[in-house]
XYZ file of C-alpha atoms in Angstrom:
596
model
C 0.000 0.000 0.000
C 2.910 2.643 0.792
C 4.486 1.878 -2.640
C 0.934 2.438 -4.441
C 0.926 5.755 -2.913
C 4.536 6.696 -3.338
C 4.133 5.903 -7.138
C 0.589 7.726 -7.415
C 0.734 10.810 -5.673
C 2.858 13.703 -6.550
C 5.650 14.153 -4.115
C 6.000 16.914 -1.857
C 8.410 19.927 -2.365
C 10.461 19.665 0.817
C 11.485 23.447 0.594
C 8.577 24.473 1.568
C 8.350 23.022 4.798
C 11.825 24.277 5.580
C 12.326 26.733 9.065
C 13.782 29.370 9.554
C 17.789 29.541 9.205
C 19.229 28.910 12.712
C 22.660 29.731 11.953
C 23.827 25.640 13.456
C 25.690 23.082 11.511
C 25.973 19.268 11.906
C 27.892 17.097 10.591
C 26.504 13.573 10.088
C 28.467 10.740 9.952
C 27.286 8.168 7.330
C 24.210 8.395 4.352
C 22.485 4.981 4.927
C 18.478 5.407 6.560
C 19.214 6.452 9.690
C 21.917 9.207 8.889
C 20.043 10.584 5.541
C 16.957 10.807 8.044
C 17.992 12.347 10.788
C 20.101 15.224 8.244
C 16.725 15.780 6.419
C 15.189 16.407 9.347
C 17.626 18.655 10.877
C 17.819 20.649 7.696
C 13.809 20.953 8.112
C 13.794 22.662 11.503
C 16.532 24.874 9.897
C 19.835 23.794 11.004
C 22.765 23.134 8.039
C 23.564 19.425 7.855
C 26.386 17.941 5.866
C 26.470 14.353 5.422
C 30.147 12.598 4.919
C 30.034 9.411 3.508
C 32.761 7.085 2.537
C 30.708 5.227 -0.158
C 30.904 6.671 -3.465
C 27.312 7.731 -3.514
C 24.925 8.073 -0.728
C 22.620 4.897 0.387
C 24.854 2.657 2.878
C 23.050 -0.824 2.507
C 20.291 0.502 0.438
C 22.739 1.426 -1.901
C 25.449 -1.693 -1.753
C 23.737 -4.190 -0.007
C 20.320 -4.417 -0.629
C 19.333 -6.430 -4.200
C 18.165 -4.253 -7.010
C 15.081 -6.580 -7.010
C 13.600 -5.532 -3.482
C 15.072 -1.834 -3.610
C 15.165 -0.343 -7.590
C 17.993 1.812 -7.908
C 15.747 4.370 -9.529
C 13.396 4.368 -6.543
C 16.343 5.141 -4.253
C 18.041 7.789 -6.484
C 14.792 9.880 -6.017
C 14.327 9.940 -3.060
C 18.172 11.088 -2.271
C 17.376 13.667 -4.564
C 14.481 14.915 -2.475
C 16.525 14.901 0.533
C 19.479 17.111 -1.223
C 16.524 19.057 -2.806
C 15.367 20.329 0.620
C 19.155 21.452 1.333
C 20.651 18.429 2.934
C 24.918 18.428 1.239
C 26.209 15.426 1.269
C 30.157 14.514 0.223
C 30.759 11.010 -0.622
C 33.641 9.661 -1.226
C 35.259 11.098 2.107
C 36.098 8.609 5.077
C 35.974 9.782 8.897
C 38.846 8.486 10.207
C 41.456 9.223 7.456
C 40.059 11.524 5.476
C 38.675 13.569 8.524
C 38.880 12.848 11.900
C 35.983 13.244 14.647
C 38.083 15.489 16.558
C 37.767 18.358 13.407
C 34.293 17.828 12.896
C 33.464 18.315 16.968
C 35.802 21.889 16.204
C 34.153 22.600 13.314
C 30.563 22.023 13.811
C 28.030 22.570 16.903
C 27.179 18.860 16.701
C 28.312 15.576 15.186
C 25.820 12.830 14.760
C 27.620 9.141 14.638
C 25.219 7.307 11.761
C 28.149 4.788 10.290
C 26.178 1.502 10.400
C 27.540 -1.973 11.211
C 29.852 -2.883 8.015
C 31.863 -5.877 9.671
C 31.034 -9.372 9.658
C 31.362 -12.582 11.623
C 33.673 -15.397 10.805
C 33.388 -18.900 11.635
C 36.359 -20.737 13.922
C 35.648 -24.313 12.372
C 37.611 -26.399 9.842
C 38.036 -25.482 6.497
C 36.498 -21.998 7.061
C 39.498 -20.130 6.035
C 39.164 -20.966 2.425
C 39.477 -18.383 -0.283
C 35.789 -19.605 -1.551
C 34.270 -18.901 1.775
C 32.624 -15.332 1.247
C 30.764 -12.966 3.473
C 27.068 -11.562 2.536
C 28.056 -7.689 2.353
C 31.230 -7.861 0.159
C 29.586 -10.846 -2.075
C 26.100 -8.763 -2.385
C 28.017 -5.406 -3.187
C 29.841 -7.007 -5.840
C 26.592 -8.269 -7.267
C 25.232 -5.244 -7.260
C 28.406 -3.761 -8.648
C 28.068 -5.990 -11.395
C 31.133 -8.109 -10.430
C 31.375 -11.278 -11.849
C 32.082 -13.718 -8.977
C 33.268 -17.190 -9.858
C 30.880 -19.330 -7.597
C 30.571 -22.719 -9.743
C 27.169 -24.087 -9.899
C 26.803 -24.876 -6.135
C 26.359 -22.452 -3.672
C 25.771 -22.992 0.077
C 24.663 -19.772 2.702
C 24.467 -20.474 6.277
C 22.397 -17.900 8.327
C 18.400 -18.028 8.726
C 17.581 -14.003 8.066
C 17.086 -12.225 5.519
C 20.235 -11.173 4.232
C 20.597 -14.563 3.960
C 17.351 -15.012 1.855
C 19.204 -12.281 0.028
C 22.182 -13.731 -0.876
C 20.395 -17.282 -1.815
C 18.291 -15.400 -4.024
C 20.973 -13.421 -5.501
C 22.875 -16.359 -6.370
C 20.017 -17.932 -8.249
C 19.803 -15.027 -10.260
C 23.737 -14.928 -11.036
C 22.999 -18.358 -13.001
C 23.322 -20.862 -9.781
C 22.033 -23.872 -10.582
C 21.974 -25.290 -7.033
C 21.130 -22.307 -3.712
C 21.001 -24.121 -0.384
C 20.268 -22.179 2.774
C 21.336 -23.199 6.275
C 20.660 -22.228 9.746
C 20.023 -23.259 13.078
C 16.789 -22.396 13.789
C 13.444 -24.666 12.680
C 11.796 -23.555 9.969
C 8.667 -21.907 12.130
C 11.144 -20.013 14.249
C 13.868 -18.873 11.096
C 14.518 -14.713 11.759
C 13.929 -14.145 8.055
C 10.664 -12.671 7.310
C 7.935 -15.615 6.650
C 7.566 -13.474 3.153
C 11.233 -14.046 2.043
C 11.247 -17.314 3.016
C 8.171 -18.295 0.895
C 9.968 -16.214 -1.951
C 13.526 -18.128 -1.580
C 11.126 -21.299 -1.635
C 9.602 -20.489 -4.600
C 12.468 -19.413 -6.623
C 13.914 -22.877 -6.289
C 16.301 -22.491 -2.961
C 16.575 -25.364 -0.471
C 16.296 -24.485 2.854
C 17.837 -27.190 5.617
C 16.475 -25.972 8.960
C 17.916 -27.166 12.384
C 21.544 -27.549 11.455
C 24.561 -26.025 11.854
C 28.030 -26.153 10.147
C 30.587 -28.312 11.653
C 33.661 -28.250 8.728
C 33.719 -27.202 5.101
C 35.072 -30.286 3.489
C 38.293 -29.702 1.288
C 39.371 -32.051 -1.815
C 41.970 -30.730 -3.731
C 42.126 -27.456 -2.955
C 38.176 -27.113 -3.859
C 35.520 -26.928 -1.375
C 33.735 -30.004 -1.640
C 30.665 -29.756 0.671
C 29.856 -28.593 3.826
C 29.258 -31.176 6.687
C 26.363 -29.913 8.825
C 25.361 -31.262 12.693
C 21.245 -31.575 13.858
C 20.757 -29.088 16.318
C 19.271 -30.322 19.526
C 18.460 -27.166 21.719
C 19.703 -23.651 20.896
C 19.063 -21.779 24.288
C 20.936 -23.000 27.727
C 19.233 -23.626 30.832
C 20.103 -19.965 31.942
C 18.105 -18.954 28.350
C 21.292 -17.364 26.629
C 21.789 -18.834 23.065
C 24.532 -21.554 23.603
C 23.019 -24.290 20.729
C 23.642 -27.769 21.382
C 24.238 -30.825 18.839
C 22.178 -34.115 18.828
C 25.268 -36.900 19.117
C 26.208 -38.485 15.942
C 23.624 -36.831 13.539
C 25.859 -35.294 10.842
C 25.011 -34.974 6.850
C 27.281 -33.323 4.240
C 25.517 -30.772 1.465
C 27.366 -30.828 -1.395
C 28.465 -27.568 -2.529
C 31.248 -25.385 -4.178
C 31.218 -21.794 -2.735
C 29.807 -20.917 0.799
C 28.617 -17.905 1.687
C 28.425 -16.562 5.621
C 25.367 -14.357 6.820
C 25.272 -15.014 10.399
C 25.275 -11.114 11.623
C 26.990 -7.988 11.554
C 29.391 -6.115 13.815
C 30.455 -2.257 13.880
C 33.943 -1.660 11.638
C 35.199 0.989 13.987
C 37.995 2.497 12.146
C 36.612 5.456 12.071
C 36.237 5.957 15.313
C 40.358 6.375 14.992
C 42.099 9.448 17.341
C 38.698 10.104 19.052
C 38.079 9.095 22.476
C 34.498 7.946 22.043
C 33.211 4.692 24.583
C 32.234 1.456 22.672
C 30.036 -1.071 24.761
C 28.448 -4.770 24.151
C 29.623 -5.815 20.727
C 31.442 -2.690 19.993
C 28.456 -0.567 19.287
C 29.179 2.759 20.500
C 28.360 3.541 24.338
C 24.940 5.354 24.477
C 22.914 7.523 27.210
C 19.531 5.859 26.358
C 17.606 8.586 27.883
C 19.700 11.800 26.110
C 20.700 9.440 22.962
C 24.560 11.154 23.606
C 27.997 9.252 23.433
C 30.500 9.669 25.685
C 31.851 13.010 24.395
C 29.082 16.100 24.736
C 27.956 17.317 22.039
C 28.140 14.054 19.942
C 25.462 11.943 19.089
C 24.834 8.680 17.306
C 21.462 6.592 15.576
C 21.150 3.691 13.729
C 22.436 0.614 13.732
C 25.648 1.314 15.270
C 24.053 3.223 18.620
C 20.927 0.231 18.704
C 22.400 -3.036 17.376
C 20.948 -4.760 14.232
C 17.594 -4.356 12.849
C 15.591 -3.322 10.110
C 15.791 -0.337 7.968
C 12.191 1.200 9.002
C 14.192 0.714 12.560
C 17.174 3.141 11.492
C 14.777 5.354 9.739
C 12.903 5.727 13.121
C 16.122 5.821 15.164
C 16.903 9.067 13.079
C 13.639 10.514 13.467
C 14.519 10.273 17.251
C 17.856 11.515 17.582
C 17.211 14.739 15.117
C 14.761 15.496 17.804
C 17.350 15.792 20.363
C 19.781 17.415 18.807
C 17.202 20.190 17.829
C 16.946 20.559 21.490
C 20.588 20.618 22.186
C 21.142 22.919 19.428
C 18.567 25.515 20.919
C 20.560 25.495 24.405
C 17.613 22.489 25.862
C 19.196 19.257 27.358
C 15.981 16.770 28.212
C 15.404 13.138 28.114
C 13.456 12.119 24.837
C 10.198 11.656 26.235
C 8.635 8.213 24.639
C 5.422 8.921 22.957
C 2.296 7.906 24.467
C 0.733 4.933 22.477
C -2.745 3.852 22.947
C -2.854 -0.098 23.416
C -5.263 -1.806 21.523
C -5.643 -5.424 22.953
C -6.771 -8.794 20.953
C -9.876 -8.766 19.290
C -12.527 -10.817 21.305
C -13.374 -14.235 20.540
C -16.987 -13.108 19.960
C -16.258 -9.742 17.741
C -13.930 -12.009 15.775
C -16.482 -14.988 14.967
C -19.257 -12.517 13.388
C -16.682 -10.104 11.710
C -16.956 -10.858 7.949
C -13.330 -11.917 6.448
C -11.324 -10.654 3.506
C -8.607 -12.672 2.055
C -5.526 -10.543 1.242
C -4.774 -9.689 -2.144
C -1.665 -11.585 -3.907
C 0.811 -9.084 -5.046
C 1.365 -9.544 -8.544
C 4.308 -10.913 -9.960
C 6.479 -12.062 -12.557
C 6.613 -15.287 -13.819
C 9.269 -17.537 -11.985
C 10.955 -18.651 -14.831
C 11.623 -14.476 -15.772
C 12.704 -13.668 -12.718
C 15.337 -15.861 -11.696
C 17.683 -14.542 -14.265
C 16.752 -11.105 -13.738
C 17.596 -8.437 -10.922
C 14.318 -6.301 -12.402
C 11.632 -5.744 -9.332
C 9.319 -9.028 -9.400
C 6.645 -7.420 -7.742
C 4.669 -5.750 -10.170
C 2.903 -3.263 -7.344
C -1.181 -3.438 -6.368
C -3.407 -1.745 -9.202
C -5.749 1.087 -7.823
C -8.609 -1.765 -7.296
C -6.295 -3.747 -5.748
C -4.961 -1.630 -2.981
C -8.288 -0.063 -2.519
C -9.432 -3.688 -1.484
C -6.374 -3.886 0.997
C -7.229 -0.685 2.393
C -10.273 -1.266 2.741
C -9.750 -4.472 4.740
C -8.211 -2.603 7.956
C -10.754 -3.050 11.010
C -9.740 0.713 12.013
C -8.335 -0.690 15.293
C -8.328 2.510 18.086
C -10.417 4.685 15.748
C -13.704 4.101 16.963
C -16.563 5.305 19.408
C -15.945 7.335 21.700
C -17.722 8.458 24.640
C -18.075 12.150 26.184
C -19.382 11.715 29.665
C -20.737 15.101 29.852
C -22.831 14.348 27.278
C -24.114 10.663 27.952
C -27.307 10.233 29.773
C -26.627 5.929 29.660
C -30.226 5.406 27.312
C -28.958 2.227 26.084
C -29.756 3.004 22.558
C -25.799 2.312 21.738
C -25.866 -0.832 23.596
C -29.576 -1.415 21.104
C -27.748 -0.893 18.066
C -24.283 -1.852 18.492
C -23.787 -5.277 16.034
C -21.546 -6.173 17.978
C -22.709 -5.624 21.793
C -19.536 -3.305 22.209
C -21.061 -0.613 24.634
C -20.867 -1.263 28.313
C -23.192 0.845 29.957
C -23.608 1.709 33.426
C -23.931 5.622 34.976
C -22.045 6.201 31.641
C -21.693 4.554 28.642
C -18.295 3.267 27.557
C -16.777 0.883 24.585
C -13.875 -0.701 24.977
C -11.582 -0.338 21.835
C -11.130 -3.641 21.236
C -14.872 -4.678 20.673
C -15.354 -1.772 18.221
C -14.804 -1.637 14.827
C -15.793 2.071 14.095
C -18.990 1.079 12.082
C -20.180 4.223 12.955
C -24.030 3.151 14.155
C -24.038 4.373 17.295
C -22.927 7.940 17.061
C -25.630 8.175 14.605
C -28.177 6.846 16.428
C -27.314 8.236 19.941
C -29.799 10.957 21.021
C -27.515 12.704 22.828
C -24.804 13.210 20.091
C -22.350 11.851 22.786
C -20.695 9.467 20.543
C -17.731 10.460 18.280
C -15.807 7.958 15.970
C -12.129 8.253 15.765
C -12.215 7.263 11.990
C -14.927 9.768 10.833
C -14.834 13.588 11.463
C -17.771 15.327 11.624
C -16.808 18.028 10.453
C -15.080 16.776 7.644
C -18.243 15.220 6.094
C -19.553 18.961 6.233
C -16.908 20.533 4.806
C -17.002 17.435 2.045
C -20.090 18.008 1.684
C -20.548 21.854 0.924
C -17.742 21.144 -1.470
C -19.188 18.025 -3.506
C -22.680 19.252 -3.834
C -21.781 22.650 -5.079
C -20.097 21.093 -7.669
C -22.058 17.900 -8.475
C -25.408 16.993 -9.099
C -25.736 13.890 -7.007
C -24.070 13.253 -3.467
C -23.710 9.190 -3.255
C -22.698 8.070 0.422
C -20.999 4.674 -0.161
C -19.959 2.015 2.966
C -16.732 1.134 3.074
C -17.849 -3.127 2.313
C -19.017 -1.639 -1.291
C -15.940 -0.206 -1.593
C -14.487 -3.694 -1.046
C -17.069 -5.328 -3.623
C -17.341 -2.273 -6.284
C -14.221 -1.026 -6.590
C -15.439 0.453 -10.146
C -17.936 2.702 -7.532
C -14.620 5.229 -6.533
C -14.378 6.293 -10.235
C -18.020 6.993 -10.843
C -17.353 10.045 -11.741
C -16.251 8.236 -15.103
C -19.051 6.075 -15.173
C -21.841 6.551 -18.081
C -24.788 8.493 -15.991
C -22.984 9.398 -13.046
C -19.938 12.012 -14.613
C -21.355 14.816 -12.288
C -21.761 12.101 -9.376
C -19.340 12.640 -6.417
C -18.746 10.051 -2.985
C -18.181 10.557 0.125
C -17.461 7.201 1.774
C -18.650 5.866 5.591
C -17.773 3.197 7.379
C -21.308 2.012 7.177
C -24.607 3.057 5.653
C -25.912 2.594 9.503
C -23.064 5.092 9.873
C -25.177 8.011 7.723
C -27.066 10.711 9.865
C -30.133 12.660 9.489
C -28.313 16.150 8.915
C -25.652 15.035 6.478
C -28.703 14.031 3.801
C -30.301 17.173 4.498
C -27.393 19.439 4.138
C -26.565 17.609 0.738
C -29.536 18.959 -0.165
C -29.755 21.920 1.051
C -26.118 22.620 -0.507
C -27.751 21.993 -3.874
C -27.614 18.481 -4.745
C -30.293 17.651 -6.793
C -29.967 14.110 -5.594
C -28.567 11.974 -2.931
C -28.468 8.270 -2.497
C -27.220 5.714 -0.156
C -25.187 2.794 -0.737
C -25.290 -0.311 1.594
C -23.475 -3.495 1.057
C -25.385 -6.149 -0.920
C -26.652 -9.118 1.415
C -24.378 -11.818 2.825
C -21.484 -8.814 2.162
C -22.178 -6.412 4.824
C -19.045 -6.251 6.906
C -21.078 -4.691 9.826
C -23.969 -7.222 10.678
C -27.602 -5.347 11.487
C -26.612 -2.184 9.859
C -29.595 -2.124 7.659
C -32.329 -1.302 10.686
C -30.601 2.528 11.442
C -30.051 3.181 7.889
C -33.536 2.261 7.080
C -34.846 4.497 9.991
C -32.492 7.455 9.112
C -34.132 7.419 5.362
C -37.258 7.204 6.609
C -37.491 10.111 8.548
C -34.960 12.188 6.005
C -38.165 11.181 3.295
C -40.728 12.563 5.359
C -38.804 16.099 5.901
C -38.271 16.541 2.504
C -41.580 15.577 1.777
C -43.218 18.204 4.236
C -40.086 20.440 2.416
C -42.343 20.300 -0.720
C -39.324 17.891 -2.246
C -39.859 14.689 -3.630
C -38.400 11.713 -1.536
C -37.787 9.952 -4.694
C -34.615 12.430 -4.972
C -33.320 10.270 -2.344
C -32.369 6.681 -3.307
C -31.374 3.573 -0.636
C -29.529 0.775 -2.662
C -28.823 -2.136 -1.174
C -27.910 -4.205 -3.803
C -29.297 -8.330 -3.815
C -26.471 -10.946 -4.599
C -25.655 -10.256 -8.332
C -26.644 -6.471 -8.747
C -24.189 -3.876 -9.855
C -24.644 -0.733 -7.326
C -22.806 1.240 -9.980
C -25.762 0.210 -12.582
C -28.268 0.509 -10.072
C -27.067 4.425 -9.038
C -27.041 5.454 -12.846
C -30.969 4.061 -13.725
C -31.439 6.266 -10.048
C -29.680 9.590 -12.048
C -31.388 9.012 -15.152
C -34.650 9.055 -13.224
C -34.179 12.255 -11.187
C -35.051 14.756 -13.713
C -38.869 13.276 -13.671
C -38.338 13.301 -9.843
C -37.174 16.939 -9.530
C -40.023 17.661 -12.274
């Protein structure tokens, strides 16, 4: 869904969200997610940020690592480009540490963020692991990206369970390996890898030998032969800390040519070189958790480096974090990062869950297997507007729904009457828990009081909407969400035969509607308005039929006493089989003789 919107919507200027000039500099150390992020964002609230960078362009994994097939190098190019664009400067090429040393840049600039990533990789102290064709994932997937042609025979062997390891197997396959076996410790329900790369290595023809781990790489004639492999019994201790342990005697040998290790990464901290910064567990620099700082004031550091491995949404984040604090520092403020509040949204009840209709996921489309295995071009094709407006449309709007004001709430029960789901508990007050609802809407249009609020639907938006659809259409069509799901040719009806001067403003529900919305459609100038419901056996919110069908009931008899007809407003609930599309253009065709 975030790629269909990064490749449909225009993308924002960043100038134009750019403060005032503070007169600071920083100097960022390292252009992969987390330092390109936290630059951007210092450049944002105004400060100068130069990036240094010992890569020849910025990126870090995105750029070396990563395979052209997940990440396009197109896609990454742009958005570099957007952060230079809003006045980020970046110089590649130039290594901290020899180059320039830390010790300059504290001189130099007010504050120096440490953003080098971890670029160093674990060996192996077992037999035969000290042969030239034993390779490590960074240095063999940067020279595949590089377009380096790496002489790997026609057997290739990668021991790690994550998914730079999916990476590499997959990478291999598409450098003409004929034979891609992954292997790692961990059973296949508990690999690190996402389940998503798995299933892809899987399909693209790698074998995948969970519960093992290497014991020797067997040697014949200077050639690497195989690697012999021991069944894993138990990978945790009694005490819990990973210490695997070997079932006696179980050993088989994978035949193989070329083994590749991707069992973790470690910080390469030659750059830390004439600075007198603190390094901690596994050499990651020494961190305040609470300020973000190193050891030396006035220096800072994100990423993978300050946090230990993890994903790139992770460094991104990390950035986000860390420009936030430096802000502060730069303005002459020294707090503790307070953590944002989050609002905990438990499991969905057993109950909710049985009655809530399902919607299977859509299968991203892709290319064929046998044109992708040779090819480093994107295999995911990307969701078609239909598509992602089904997968949208699919979220159960989790923390977004009813809620309660007490000073309002006079406990009538009518929310607890009309509720599908029996989510209102009601006692002097009323109150619904957030996991029960599903922000159908019903009961904030129903309640008497106008107590009830839902998260997912403003109020005031409709209205606003509203003035501005019906001024400029002739028919104001309020469609559910579920007919969303099952019409997706409903969002364009604006290019629909019949409906070109047809706008919609979509609810959660048609239950969801109220009384004044229809009438200030009309009294905004809409010369009609209908309401679409989901067809039966579709509705994703069971019983919503009874409060639409009250709410157009008593909107037909104002207009009627109005002196308009109520045939001007339409209710389609479509039967199993009926287009609501075709059914709300016979409605248009018919309103002249209603209006008449």
């Amino acid at each position: 869904l975030k790629r269909f919107v990064v490749e449909m919507v225009d993308r924002p200027v960043p100038g134009l969200f750019r403060a005032a000039d503070t007169g600071k500099k920083v100097a960022v150390v390292g252009a992969g997610p987390a330092g390109l992020t936290v630059a951007y964002d210092l450049v944002r609230l105004g400060h100068r940020a130069v990036v240094f960078d010992r890569l020849p362009a910025p990126g870090g994994h995105f750029l070396t690592s990563l395979p052209a097939y997940s990440l396009p190098r197109e896609a990454l190019r742009r958005d570099v480009e957007e952060i230079v664009a809003a006045g980020v400067e970046i110089h590649a090429g130039v290594e901290v540490g020899r180059g320039i040393m830390i010790g300059r840049l504290q001189k130099e600039y007010d504050a120096v963020i440490i953003s080098a990533g971890l670029w160093a990789e674990r060996g192996l102290p077992l037999p035969g692991f000290d042969h030239p064709r034993v390779l490590t994932a960074l240095p063999f997937l940067k020279a595949a990206n590089a377009g380096v042609k790496l002489e790997l025979g026609n057997r290739v062997i990668v021991i790690g369970g994550g998914d730079v390891a999916m990476d590499v197997a997959r990478t291999a396959l598409r450098l003409g390996v004929a034979d891609v076996g992954v292997v790692c410790l961990e059973p296949g329900d508990r690999m690190p890898a996402h389940a998503w790369e798995v299933e892809g290595a899987l399909a693209e023809g790698v074998k995948i030998f969970p519960g093992f781990g290497p014991a020797e790489i067997l040697v014949e004639g200077g050639s690497i032969a195989g690697l012999v492999v021991r069944k894993v019994n138990t990978l945790f201790d009694q005490d819990g800390r990973f210490n695997p342990s070997f079932v006696p005697g179980v050993v088989e040998t994978i035949p193989g040519d070329t083994v590749v290790l991707a069992i973790g990464r470690s910080p390469d901290n030659s750059f830390l070189a004439g600075s007198d910064l603190e390094t901690g567990a596994g050499g990651c620099l020494a961190l305040d958790r609470q300020l973000l700082t190193t050891s030396i004031e006035g220096i800072f550091a994100c990423g993978e480096l300050a946090e230990g491995p993890g994903s790139a949404i992770a460094a991104v984040a990390s950035g986000h974090r860390v420009a936030v604090v430096v802000d502060r520092y730069l303005k002459g403020v020294k707090t503790a990062l307070q953590e944002q509040e989050t609002l905990v949204v438990g499991p969905l009840p057993a109950g909710v869950a049985e009655i809530t209709p399902r919607y299977e996921r859509c299968r991203m489309p892709a290319l064929p297997l046998g044109e992708r295995k040779n090819s480093f071009m994107p295999y995911e094709l990307g969701l078609d507007e239909p598509s992602a407006l089904y997968e949208a449309g699919r979220c159960l709007s989790c923390g977004q729904g009813a809620m309660v004001a007490d000073e309002k709430c006079v406990a009538c029960l009518t929310c607890r009457r009309v509720c599908p789901y029996g989510a209102p508990v009601v006692k002097e007050r009323a109150g619904i828990p957030l996991e029960s609802c599903l922000a159908c809407g019903i009961c904030a249009a129903s309640c008497p009081a106008g107590a009830i609020t839902i998260g997912v639907l403003d109020e005031g938006v409709v209205l606003s909407k509203l003035l501005t659809l019906s001024l400029s259409a002739d028919v104001v069509i309020f469609a559910c969400r579920g007919t969303y799901i099952g019409y997706p040719g409903l969002v364009g009806a604006g290019k629909v035969p019949g409906l070109a001067r047809a706008r919609v403003v979509q609810v959660p529900t048609a239950g969801a509607v109220r009384l004044e919305w229809l009438l200030k459609a009309f009294e905004n100038g809409a010369a009609g308005v209908a309401v679409v419901a989901c067809g039966n056996g579709r509705c994703r919110y069971a019983g919503d039929a009874t409060p639409a069908d009250g709410v157009i009931s008593r909107a037909r008899g104002i207009l009627s006493g109005a002196g308009i007809s109520p045939d001007r407003l339409y209710y389609c609930r479509p039967e199993e089989g009926e287009d609501p599309v075709a059914l709300l253009a016979g409605f248009v065709k018919e309103l002249p003789q209603a209006i008449s």
